[in-house]
CSV table of C-alpha atoms and ligand atoms in Angstrom, one decimal:
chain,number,residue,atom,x,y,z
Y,16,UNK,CA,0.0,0.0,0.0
Y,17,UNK,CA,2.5,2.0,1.0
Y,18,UNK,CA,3.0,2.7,-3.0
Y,19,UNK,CA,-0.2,2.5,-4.6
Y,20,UNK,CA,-2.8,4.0,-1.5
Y,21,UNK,CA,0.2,5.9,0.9
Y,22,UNK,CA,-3.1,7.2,2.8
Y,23,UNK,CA,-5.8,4.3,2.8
Y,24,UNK,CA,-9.6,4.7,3.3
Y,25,UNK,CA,-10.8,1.2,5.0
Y,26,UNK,CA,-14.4,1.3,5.4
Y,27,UNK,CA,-14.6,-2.0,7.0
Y,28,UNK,CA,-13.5,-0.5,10.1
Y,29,UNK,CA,-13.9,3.0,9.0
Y,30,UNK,CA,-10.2,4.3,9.4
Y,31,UNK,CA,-7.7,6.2,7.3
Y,32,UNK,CA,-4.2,4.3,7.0
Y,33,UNK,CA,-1.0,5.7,6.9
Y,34,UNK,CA,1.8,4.7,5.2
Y,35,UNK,CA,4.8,7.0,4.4
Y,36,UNK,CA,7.3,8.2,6.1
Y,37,UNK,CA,6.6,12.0,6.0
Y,38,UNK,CA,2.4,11.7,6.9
Y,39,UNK,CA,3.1,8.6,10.1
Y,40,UNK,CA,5.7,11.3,11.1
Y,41,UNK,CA,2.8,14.1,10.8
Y,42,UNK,CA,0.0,12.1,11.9
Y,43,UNK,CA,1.9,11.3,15.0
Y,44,UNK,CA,3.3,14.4,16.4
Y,45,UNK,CA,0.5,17.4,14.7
Y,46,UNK,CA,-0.9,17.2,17.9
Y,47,UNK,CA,-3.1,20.0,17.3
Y,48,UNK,CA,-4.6,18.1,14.2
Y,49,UNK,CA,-4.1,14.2,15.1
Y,50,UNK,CA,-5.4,14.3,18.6
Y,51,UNK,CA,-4.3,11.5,21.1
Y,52,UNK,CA,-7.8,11.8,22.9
Y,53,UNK,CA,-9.7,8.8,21.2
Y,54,UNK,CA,-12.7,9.5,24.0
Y,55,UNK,CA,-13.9,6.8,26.7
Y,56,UNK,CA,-13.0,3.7,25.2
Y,57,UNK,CA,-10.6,4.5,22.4
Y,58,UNK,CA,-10.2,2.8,18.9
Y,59,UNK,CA,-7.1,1.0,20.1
Y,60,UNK,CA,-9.1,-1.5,22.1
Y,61,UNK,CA,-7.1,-0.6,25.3
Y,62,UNK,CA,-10.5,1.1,26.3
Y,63,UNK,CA,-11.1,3.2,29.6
Y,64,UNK,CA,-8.2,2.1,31.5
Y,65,UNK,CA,-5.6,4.6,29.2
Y,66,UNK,CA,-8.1,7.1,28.6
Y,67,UNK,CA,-6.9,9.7,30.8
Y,68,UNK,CA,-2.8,8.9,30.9
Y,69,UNK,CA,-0.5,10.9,29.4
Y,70,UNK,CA,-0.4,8.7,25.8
Y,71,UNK,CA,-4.0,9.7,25.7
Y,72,UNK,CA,-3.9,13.6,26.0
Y,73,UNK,CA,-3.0,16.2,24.0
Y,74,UNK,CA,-1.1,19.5,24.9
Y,75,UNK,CA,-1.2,21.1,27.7
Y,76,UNK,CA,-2.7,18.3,29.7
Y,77,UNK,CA,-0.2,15.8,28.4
Y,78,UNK,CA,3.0,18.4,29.2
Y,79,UNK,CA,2.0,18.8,32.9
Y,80,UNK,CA,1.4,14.7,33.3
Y,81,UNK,CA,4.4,14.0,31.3
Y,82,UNK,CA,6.7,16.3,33.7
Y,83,UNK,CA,5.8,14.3,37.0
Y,84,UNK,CA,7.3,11.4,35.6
Y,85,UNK,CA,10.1,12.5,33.3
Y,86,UNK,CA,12.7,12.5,36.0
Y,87,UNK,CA,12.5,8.8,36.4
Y,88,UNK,CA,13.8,8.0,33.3
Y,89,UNK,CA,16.1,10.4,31.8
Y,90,UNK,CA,19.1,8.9,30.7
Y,91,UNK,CA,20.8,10.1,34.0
Y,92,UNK,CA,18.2,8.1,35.8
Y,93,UNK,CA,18.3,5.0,33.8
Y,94,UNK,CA,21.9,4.8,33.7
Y,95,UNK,CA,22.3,4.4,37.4
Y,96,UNK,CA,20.1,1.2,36.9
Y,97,UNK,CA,22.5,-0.7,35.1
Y,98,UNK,CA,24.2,-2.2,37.7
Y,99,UNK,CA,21.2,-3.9,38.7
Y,100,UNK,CA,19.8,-4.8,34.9
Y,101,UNK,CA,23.0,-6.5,34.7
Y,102,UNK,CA,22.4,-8.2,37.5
Y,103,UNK,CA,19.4,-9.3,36.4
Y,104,UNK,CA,20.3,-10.9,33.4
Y,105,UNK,CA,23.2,-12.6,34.8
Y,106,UNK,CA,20.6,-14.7,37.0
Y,107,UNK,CA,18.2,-14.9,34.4
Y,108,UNK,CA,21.0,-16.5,31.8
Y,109,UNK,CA,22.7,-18.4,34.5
Y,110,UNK,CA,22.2,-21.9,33.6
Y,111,UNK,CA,21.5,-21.7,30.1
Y,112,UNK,CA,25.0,-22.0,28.9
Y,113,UNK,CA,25.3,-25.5,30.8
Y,114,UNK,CA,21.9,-26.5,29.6
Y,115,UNK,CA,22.7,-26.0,25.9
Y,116,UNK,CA,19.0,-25.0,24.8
Y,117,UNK,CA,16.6,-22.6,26.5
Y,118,UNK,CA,13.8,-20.1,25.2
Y,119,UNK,CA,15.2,-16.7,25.4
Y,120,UNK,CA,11.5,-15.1,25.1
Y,121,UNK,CA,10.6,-16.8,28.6
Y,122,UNK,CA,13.8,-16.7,30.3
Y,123,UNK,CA,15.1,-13.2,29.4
Y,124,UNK,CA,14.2,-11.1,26.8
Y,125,UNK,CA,9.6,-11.4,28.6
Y,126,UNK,CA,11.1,-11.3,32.3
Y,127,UNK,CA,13.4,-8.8,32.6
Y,128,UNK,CA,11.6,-5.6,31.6
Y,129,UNK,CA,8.7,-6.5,34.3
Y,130,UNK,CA,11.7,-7.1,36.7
Y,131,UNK,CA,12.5,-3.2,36.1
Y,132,UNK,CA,9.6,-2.0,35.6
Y,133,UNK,CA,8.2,-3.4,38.6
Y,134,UNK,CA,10.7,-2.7,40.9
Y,135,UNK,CA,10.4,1.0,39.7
Y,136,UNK,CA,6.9,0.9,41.0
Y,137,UNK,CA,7.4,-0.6,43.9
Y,138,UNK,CA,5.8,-3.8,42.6
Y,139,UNK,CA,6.3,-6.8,45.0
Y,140,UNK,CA,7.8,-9.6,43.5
Y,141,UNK,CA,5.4,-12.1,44.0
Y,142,UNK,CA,3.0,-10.1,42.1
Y,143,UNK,CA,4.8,-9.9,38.9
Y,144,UNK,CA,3.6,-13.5,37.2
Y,145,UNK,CA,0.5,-11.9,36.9
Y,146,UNK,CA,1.2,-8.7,35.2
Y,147,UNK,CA,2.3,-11.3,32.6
Y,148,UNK,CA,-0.9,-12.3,31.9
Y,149,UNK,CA,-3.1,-8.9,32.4
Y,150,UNK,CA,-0.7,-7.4,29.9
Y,151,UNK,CA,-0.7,-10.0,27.6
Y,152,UNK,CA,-4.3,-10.6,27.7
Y,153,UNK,CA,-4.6,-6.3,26.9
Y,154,UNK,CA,-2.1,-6.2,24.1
Y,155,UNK,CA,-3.5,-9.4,22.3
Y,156,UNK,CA,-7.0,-8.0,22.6
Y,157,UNK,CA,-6.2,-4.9,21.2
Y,158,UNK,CA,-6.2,-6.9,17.6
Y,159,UNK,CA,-9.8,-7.1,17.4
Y,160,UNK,CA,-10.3,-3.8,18.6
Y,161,UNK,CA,-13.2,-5.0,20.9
Y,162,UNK,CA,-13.2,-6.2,24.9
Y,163,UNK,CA,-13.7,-9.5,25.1
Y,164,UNK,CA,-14.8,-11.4,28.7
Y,165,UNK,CA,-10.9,-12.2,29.4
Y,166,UNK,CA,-10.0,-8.5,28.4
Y,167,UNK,CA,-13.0,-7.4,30.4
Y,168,UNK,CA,-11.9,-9.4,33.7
Y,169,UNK,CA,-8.1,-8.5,33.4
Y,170,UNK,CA,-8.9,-4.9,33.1
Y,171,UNK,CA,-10.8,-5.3,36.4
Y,172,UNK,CA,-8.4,-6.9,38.2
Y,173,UNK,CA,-5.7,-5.1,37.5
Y,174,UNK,CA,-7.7,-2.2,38.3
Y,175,UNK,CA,-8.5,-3.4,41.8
Y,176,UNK,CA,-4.7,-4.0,42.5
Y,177,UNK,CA,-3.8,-1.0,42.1
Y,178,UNK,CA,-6.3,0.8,44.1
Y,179,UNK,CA,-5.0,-1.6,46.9
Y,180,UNK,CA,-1.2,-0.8,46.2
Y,181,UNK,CA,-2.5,2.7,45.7
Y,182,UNK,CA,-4.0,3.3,49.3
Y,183,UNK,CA,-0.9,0.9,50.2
Y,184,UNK,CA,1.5,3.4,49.5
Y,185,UNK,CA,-1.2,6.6,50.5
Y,186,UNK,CA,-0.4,5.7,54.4
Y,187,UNK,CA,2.9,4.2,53.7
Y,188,UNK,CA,4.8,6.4,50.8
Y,189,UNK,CA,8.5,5.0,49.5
Y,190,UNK,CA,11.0,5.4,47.0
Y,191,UNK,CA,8.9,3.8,44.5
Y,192,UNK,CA,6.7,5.9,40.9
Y,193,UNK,CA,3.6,5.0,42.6
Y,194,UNK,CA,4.8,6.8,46.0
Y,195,UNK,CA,5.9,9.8,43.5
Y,196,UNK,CA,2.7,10.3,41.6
Y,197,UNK,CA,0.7,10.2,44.8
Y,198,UNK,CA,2.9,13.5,46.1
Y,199,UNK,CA,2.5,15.1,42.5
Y,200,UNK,CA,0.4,18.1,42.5
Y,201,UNK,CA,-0.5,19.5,38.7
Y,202,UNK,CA,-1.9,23.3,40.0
Y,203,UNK,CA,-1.8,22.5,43.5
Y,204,UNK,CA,-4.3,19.7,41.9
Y,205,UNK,CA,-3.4,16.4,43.1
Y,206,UNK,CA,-3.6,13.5,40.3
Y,207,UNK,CA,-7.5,11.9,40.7
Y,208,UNK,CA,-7.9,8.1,40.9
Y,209,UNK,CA,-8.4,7.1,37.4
Y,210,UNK,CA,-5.3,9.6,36.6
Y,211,UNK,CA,-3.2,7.1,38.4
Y,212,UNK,CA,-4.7,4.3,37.2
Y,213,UNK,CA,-4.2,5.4,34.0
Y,214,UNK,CA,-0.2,5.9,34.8
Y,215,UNK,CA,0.4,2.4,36.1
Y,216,UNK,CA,-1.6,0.5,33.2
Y,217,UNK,CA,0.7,2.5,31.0
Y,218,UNK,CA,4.1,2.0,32.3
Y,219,UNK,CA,3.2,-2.0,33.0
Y,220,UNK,CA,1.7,-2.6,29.4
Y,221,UNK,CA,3.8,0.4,27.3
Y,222,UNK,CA,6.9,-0.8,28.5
Y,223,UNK,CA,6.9,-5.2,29.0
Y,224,UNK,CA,6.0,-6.5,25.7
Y,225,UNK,CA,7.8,-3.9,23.9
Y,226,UNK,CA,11.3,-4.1,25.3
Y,227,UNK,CA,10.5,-7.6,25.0
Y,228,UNK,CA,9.9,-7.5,21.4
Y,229,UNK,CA,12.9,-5.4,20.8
Y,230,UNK,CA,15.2,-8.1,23.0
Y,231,UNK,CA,13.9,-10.7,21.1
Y,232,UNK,CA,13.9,-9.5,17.1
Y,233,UNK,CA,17.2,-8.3,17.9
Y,234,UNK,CA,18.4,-12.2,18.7
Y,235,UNK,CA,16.5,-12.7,15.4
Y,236,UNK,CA,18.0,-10.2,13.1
Y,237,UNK,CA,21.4,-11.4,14.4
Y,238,UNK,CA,20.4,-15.1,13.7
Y,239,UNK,CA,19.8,-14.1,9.9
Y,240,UNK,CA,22.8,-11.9,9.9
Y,241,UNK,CA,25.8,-14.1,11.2
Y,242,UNK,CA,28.2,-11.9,9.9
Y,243,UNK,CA,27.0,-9.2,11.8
Y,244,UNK,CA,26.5,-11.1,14.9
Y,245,UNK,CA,30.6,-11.9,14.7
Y,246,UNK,CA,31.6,-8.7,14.2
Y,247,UNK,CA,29.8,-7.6,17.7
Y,248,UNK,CA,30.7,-10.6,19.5
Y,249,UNK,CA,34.6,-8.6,18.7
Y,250,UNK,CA,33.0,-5.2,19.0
Y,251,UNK,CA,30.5,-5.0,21.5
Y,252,UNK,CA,30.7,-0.8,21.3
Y,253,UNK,CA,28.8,-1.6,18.0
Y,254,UNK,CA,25.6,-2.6,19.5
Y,255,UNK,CA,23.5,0.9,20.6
Y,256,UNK,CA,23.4,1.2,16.4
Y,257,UNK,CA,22.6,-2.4,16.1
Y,258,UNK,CA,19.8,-1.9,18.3
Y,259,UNK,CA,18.4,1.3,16.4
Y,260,UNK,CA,18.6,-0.9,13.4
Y,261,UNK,CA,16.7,-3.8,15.3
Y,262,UNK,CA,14.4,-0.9,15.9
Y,263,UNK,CA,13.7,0.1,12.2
Y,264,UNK,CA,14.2,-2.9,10.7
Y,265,UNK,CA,11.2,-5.0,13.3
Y,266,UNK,CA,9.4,-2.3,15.1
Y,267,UNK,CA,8.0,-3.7,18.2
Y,268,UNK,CA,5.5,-0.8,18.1
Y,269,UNK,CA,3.9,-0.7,14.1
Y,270,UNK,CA,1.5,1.8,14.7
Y,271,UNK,CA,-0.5,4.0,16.8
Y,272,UNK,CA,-3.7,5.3,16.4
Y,273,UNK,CA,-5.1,9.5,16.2
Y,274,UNK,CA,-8.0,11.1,15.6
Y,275,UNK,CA,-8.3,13.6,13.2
Y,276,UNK,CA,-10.0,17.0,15.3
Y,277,UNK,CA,-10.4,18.8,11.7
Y,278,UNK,CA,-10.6,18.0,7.9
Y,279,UNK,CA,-7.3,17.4,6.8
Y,280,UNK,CA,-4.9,17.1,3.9
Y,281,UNK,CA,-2.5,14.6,3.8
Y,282,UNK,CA,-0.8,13.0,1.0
Y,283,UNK,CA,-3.2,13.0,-2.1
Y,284,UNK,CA,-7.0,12.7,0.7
Y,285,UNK,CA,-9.1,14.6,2.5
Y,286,UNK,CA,-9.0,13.0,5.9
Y,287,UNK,CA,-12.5,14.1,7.5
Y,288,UNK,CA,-12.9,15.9,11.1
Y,289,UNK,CA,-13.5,12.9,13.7
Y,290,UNK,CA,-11.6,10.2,11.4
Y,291,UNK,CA,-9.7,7.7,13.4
Y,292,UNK,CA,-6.1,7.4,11.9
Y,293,UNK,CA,-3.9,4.6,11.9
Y,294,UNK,CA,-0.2,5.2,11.8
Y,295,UNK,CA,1.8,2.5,10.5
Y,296,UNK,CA,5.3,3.0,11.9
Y,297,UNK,CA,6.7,-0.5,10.4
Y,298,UNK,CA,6.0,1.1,7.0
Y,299,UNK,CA,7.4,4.2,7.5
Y,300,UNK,CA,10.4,2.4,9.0
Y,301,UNK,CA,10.5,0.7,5.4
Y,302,UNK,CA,10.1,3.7,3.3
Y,303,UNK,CA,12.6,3.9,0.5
Y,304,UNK,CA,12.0,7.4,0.2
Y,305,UNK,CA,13.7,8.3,3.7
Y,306,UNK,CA,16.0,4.8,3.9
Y,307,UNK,CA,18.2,3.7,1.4
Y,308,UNK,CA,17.7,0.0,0.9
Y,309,UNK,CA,15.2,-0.3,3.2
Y,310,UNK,CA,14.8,-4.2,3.6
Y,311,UNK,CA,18.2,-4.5,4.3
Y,312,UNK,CA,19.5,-4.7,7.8
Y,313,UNK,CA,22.7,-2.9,7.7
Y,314,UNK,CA,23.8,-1.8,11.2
Y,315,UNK,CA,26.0,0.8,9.3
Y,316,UNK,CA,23.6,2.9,8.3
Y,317,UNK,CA,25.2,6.6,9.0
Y,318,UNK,CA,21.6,8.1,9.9
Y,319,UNK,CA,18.7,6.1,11.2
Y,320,UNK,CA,16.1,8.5,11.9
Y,321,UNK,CA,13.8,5.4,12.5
Y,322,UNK,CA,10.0,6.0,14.0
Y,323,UNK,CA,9.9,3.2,16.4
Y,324,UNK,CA,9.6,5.1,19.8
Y,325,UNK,CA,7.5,7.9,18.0
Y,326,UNK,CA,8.0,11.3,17.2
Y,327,UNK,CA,7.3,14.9,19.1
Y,328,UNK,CA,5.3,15.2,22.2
Y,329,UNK,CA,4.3,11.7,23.1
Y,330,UNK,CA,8.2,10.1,22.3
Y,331,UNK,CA,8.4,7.1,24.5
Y,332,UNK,CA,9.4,8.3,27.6
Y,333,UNK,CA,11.4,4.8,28.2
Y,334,UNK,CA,13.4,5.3,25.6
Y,335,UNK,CA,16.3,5.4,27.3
Y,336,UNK,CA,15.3,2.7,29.6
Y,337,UNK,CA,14.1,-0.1,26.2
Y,338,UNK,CA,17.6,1.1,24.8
Y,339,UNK,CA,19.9,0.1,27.7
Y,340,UNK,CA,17.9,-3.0,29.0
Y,341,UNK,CA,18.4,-4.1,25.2
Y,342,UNK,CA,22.4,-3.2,25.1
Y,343,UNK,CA,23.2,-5.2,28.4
Y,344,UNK,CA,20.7,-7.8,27.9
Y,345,UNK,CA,22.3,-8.7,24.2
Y,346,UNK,CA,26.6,-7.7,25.5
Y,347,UNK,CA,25.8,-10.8,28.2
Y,348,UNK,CA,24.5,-12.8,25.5
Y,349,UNK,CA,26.7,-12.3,23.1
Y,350,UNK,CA,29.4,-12.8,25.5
Y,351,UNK,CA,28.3,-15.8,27.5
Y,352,UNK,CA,26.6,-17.7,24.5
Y,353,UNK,CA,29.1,-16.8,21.6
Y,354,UNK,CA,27.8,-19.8,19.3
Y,355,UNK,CA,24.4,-19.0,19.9
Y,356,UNK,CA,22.0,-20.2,16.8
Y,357,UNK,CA,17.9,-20.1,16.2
Y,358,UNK,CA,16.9,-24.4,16.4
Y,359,UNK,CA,16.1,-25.0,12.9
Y,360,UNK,CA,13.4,-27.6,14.2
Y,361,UNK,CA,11.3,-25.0,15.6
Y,362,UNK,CA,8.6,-23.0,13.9
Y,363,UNK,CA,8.8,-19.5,14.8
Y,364,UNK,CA,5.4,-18.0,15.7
Y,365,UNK,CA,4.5,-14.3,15.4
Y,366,UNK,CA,2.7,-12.6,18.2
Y,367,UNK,CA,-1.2,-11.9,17.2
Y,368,UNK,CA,-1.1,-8.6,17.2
Y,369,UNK,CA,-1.4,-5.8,14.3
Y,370,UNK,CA,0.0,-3.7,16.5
Y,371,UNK,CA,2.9,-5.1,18.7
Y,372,UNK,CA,5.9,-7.1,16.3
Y,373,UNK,CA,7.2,-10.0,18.3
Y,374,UNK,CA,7.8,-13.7,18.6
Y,375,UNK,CA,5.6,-15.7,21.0
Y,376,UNK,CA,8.7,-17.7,21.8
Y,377,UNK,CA,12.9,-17.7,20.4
Y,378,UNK,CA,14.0,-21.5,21.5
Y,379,UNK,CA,18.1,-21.2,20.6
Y,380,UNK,CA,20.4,-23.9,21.0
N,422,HEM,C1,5.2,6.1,24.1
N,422,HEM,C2,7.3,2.6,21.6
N,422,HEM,C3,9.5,1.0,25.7
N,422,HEM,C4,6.7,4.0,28.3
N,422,HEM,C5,5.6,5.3,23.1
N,422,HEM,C6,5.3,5.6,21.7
N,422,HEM,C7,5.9,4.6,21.0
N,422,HEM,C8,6.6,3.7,22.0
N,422,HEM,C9,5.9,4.3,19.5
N,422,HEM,C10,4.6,6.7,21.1
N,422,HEM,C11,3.1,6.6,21.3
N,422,HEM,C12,2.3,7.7,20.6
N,422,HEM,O1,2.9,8.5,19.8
N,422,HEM,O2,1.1,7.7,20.7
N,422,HEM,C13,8.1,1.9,22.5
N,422,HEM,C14,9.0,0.8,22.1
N,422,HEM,C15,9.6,0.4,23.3
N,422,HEM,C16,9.1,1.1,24.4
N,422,HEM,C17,9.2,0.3,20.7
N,422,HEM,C18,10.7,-0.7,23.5
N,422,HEM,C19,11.4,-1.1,22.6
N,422,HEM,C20,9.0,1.7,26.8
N,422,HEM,C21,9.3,1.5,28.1
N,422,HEM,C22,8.5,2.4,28.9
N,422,HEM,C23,7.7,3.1,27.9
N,422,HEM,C24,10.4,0.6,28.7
N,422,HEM,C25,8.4,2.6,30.3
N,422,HEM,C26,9.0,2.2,31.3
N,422,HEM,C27,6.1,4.8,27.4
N,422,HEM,C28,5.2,5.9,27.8
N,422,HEM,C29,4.7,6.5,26.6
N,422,HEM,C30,5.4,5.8,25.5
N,422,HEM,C31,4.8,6.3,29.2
N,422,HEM,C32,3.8,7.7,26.4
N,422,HEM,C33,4.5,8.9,26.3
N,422,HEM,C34,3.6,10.1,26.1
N,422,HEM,O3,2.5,10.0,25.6
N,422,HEM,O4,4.1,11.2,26.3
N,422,HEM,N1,6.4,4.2,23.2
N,422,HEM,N2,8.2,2.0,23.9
N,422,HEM,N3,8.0,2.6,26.7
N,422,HEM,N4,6.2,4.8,26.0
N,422,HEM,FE1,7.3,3.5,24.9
């Protein structure tokens, strides 16, 4: 499509598809124009529980929600959690060497991030297998675009756990996000209930599966590119561009929905006022008229201006968190399973998801 219909009317379901480079970046930061606010229970499928988090409102709302949190995860902040990522992954991978064969979706690449994640929030450990499921159950749902009884009953109980971690850490505030939020005051307005909700959904769902999709086609695009995996195995400083290639080349995000607030030009349509857009970041990530040879993975591409984490006000705010969870989690790999190699018996399965990119499972020998 992206040559023949760049901006697609699909009246099945009523949207406007985006292909190109130039419009996904437009569509995705012309805030004024592409609004972020899909209403109650947005387009996306991830319904009411996002609705009023910062990846759901536009400018000015979004700025003052967006600051509470941005201090957690500057590059500053992240960096002085990379002594205990690399910890982590250390006991994560310990054993697999010995073992020979192991699936590095359930041992590393799903784990970890809800490791971080959670311990950023304060999260007890014991809690974490089932922020597995509740987030998987979310993102697979948000396929069909519709709530379905599991989707339904995750959404609830998630939604009662944290109002009991939420009062939890009311009378007994820590070190933790949650703990921060609660003392945030926007306007000497403190956040409401379904404000921080809407936070904690956000940072468990935006940030699990994705990192996890990165960690994992990463291991993949090496496996198809042996060469390339040698040369880092000798040159490890060569991974941050791997991963931006990893990042362009299999978006773990592959698009992201707007609505349009007014008619709109873009490329050769008129998008109508109240349209909901689609924003297909794996395209744009493929466009030959911003990458040259785009379905090659070169790690030496000079300039990889790639759309993976977004562009303009709503940026991922873990960027810098994805990126180094990503670098340490694929230097121990590298370095303590050098011969590493997908098994050629197994059938490698996609995640069902238009939106997220991953494998459901990476078994290496
Ligand atoms: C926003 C991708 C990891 C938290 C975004 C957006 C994309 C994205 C495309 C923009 C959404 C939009 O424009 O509507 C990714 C990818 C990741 C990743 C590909 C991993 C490889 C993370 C992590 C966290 C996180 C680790 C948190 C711990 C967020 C948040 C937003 C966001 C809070 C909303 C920002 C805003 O609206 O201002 N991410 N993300 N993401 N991401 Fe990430």
């Amino acid at each position: 499509k992206r040559e023949t219909a760049p901006v697609y009317y699909d009246e099945q379901s009523g949207s406007w598809h985006v292909f190109r480079y130039d419009d996904v970046q437009r569509a995705l930061s012309e805030y004024a124009t592409f609004s972020s606010h899909m209403g109650g229970d947005d387009a996306s499928g991830t319904g009411q529980l996002f609705s009023s988090s910062l990846i759901a409102t536009d400018p000015p709302r979004h700025r003052q929600l967006r600051s509470l949190v941005t201090q957690a995860f500057t590059p500053k902040a992240v960096d002085a959690l990379a002594p205990r990522i690399a910890g982590l992954t250390d006991e994560l991978l310990e054993g697999i060497a010995d073992r020979g064969s192991a699936d590095l979706i359930k041992e590393l690449a799903y784990p970890l991030p809800v490791i971080v994640i959670s311990e950023l929030m304060g999260i007890p450990p014991q809690d974490r297998e089932r922020f597995k499921r509740w987030s998987d159950v979310i993102v697979s749902q948000t396929r069909t675009g519709s709530a379905s009884e599991n989707h339904t009953a995750a959404h609830m109980e998630m939604t009662e756990y944290f109002l009991a971690l939420i009062d939890e850490r009311r009378s007994r505030p820590g070190q933790d996000l949650i703990s921060t939020l609660l003392a945030a005051e926007i306007d000497g307005q403190k956040l409401t209930v379904p404000e921080l909700l809407g936070f904690c959904a956000l940072l468990l769902v935006a940030g699990n599966e994705t990192t996890t999709n990165l960690i994992g086609n990463a291991v993949l695009c090496l496996s198809e590119n042996p060469g390339t995996m040698d040369r880092l195995i000798r040159e490890p400083a060569l991974l941050p561009q791997t991963i931006e290639e990893v990042l362009r080349f299999r978006s773990p995000v592959q698009s992201m929905y707007r609505m349009a607030v007014a008619e709109t030009a873009l490329g050769d349509e008129v998008i109508p006022a109240g349209a909901p857009v689609v924003a297909w970041i794996g395209s744009a990530n493929r466009d030959e008229r911003q990458f040259q040879r785009p379905a090659e993975f070169d790690i030496d591409r000079g300039q990889n201006r790639h759309l993976a984490f977004g562009h303009g006000v709503h940026f991922c705010l873990g960027a810098p968190l994805a990126r180094l969870e990503a670098r340490i989690a694929l230097e121990a790999l590298l370095s303590r399973l050098p011969g590493l190699s997908l098994d050629q018996e197994a059938r490698l399965e996609r995640m069902e998801s238009t939106i997220v990119y991953g494998l459901k499972a990476l078994p290496v020998t």
